PDB file of C-alpha atoms in Angstrom:
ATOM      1  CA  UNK A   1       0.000   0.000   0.000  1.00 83.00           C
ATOM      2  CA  UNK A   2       0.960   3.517  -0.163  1.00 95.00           C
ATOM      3  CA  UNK A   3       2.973   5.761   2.230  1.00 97.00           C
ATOM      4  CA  UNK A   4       2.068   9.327   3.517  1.00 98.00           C
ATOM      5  CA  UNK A   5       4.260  12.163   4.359  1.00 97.00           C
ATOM      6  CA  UNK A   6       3.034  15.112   5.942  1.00 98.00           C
ATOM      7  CA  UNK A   7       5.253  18.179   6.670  1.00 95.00           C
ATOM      8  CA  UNK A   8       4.149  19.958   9.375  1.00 97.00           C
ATOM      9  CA  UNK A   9       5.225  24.072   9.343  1.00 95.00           C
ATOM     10  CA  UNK A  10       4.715  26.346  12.073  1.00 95.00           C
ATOM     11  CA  UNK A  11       3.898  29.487   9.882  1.00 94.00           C
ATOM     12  CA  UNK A  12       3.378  32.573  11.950  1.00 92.00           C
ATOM     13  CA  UNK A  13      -0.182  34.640  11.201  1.00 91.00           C
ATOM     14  CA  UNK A  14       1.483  37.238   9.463  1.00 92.00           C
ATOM     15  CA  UNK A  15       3.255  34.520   7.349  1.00 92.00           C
ATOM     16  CA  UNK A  16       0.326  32.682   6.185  1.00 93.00           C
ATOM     17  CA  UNK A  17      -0.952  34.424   2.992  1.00 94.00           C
ATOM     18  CA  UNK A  18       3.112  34.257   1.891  1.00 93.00           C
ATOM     19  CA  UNK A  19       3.153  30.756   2.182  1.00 93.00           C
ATOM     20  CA  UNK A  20      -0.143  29.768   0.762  1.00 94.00           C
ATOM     21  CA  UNK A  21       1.072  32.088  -2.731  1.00 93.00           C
ATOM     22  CA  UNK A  22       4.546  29.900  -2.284  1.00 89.00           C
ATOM     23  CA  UNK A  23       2.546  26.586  -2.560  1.00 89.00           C
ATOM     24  CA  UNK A  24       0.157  27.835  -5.112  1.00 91.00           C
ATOM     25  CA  UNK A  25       3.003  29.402  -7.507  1.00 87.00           C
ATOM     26  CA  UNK A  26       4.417  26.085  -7.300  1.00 81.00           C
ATOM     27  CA  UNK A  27       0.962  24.156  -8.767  1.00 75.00           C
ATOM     28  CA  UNK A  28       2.008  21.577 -10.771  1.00 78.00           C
ATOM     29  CA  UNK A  29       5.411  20.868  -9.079  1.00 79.00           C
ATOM     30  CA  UNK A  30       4.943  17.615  -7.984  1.00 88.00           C
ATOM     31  CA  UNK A  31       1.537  16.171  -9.798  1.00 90.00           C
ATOM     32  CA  UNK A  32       3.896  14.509 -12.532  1.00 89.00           C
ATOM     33  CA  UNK A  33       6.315  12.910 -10.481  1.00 92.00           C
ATOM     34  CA  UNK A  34       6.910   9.498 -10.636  1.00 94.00           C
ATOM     35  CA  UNK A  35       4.854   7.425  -7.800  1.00 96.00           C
ATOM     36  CA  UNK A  36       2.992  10.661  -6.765  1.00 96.00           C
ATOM     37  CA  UNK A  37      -0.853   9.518  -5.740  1.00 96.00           C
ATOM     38  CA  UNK A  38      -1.944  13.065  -3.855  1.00 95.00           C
ATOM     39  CA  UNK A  39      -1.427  16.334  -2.000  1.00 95.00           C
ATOM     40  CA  UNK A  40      -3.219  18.891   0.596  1.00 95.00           C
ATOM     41  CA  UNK A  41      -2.423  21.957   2.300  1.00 95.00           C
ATOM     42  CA  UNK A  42      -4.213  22.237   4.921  1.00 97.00           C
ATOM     43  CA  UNK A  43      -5.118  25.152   6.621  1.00 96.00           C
ATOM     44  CA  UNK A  44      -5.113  25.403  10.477  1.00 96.00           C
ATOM     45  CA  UNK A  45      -8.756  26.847  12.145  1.00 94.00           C
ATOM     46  CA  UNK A  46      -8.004  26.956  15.489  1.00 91.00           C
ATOM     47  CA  UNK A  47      -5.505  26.269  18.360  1.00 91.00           C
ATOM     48  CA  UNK A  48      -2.248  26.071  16.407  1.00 93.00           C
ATOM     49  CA  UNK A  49      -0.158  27.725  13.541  1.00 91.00           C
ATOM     50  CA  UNK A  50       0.702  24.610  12.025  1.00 95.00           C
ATOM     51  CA  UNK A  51      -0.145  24.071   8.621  1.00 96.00           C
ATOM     52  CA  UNK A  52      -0.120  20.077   7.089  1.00 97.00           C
ATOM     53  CA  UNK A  53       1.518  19.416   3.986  1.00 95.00           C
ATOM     54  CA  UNK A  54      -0.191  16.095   3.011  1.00 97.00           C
ATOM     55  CA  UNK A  55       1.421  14.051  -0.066  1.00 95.00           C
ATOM     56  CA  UNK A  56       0.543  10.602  -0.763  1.00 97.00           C
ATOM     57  CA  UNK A  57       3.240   8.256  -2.660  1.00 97.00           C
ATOM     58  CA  UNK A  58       3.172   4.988  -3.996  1.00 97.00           C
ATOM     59  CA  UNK A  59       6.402   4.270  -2.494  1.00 96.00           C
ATOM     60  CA  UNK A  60       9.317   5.217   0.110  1.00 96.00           C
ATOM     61  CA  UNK A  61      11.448   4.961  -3.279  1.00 96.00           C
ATOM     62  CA  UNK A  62       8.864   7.525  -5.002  1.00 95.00           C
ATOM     63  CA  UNK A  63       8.972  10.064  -2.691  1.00 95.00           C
ATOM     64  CA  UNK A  64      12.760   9.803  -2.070  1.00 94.00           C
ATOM     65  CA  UNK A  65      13.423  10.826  -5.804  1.00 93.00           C
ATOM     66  CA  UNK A  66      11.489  13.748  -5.526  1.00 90.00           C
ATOM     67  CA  UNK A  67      12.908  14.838  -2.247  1.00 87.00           C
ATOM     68  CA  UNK A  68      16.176  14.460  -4.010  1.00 89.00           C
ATOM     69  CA  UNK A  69      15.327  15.687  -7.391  1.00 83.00           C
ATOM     70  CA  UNK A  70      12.271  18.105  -8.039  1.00 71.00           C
ATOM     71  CA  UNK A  71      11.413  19.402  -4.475  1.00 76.00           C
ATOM     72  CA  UNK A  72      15.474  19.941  -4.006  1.00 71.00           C
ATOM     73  CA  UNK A  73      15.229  22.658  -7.158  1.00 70.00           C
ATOM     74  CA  UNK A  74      12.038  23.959  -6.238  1.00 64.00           C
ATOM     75  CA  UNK A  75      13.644  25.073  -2.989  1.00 64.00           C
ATOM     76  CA  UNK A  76      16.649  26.343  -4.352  1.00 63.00           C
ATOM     77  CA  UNK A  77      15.139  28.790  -6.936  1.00 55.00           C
ATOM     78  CA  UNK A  78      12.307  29.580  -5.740  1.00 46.00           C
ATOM     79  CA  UNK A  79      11.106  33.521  -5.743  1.00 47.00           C
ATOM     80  CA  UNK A  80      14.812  34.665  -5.218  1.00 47.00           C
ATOM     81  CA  UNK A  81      15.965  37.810  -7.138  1.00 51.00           C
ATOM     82  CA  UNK A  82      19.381  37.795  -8.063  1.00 54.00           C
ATOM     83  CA  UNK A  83      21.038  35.541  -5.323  1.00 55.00           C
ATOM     84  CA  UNK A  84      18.913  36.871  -2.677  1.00 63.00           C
ATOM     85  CA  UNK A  85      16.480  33.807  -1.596  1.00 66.00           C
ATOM     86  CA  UNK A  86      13.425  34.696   0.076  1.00 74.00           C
ATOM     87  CA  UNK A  87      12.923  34.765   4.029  1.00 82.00           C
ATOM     88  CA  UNK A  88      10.953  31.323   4.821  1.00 84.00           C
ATOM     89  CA  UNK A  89       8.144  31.449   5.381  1.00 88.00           C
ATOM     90  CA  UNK A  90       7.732  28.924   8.103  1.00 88.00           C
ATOM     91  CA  UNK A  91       9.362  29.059  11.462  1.00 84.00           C
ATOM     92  CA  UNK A  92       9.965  25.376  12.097  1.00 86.00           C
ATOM     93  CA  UNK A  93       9.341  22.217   9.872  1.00 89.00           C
ATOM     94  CA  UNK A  94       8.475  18.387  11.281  1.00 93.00           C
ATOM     95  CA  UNK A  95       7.975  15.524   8.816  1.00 95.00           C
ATOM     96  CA  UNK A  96       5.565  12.399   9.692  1.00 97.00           C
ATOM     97  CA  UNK A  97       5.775   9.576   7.893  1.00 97.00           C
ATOM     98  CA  UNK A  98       3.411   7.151   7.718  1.00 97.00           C
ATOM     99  CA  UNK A  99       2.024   3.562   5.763  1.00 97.00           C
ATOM    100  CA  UNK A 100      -1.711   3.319   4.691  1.00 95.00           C
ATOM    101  CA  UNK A 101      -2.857  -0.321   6.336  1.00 95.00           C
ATOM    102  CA  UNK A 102      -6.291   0.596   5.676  1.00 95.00           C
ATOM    103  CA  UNK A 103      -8.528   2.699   2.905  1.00 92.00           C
ATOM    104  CA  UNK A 104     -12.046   3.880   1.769  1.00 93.00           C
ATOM    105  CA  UNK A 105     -13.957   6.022  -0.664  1.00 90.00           C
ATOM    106  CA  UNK A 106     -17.317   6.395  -1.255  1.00 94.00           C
ATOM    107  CA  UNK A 107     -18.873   4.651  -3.794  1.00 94.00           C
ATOM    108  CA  UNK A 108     -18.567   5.147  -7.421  1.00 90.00           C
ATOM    109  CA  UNK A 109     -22.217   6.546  -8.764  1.00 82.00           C
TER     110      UNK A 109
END
């Protein structure tokens, strides 16, 4: 079965609308990669400034080579102008990994 990754970023409130431009200037980043199966930002609503960065991959192996490969240039170009890069936007990053032992979606109409 699959494997999830979510990247959890503590993104101050006045760092919020610069990350969610970040993410959506980057649409299309990681849809064609190899072994890619889905992805959410999610939003917090309450209690916490930590945003979830869900992917879903059909491997460890899958998401390694985009770690390595397409996320790895994404984050190294980026917005920068000349050789400045941009301040992040988050303040502090945790990555959970886990494996999908069970699944459901509603039925097909």
């Amino acid at each position: 079965m699959s494997i999830v990754k979510i990247n959890v970023l503590t993104v101050p409130a006045e760092q919020r609308e610069t990350l969610e431009k970040r993410f959506a200037s980057r649409a299309g980043a990681v849809e064609n990669s190899d072994g890619f199966e889905w992805f959410e930002l999610l939003r917090p609503v309450e209690g916490t400034d930590d945003y979830l960065v869900y992917t879903r991959w059909r491997d460890e192996e899958s998401f390694t080579a985009w770690m390595e490969g397409p996320m790895k240039a994404a984050h190294q170009g980026g917005e920068a102008k000349g050789d400045e890069r941009p301040k992040p936007a988050a303040s502090g990053s945790t990555l959970w990994s886990f494996e999908v032992v069970q699944q459901t979606a509603p039925p097909v109409a």
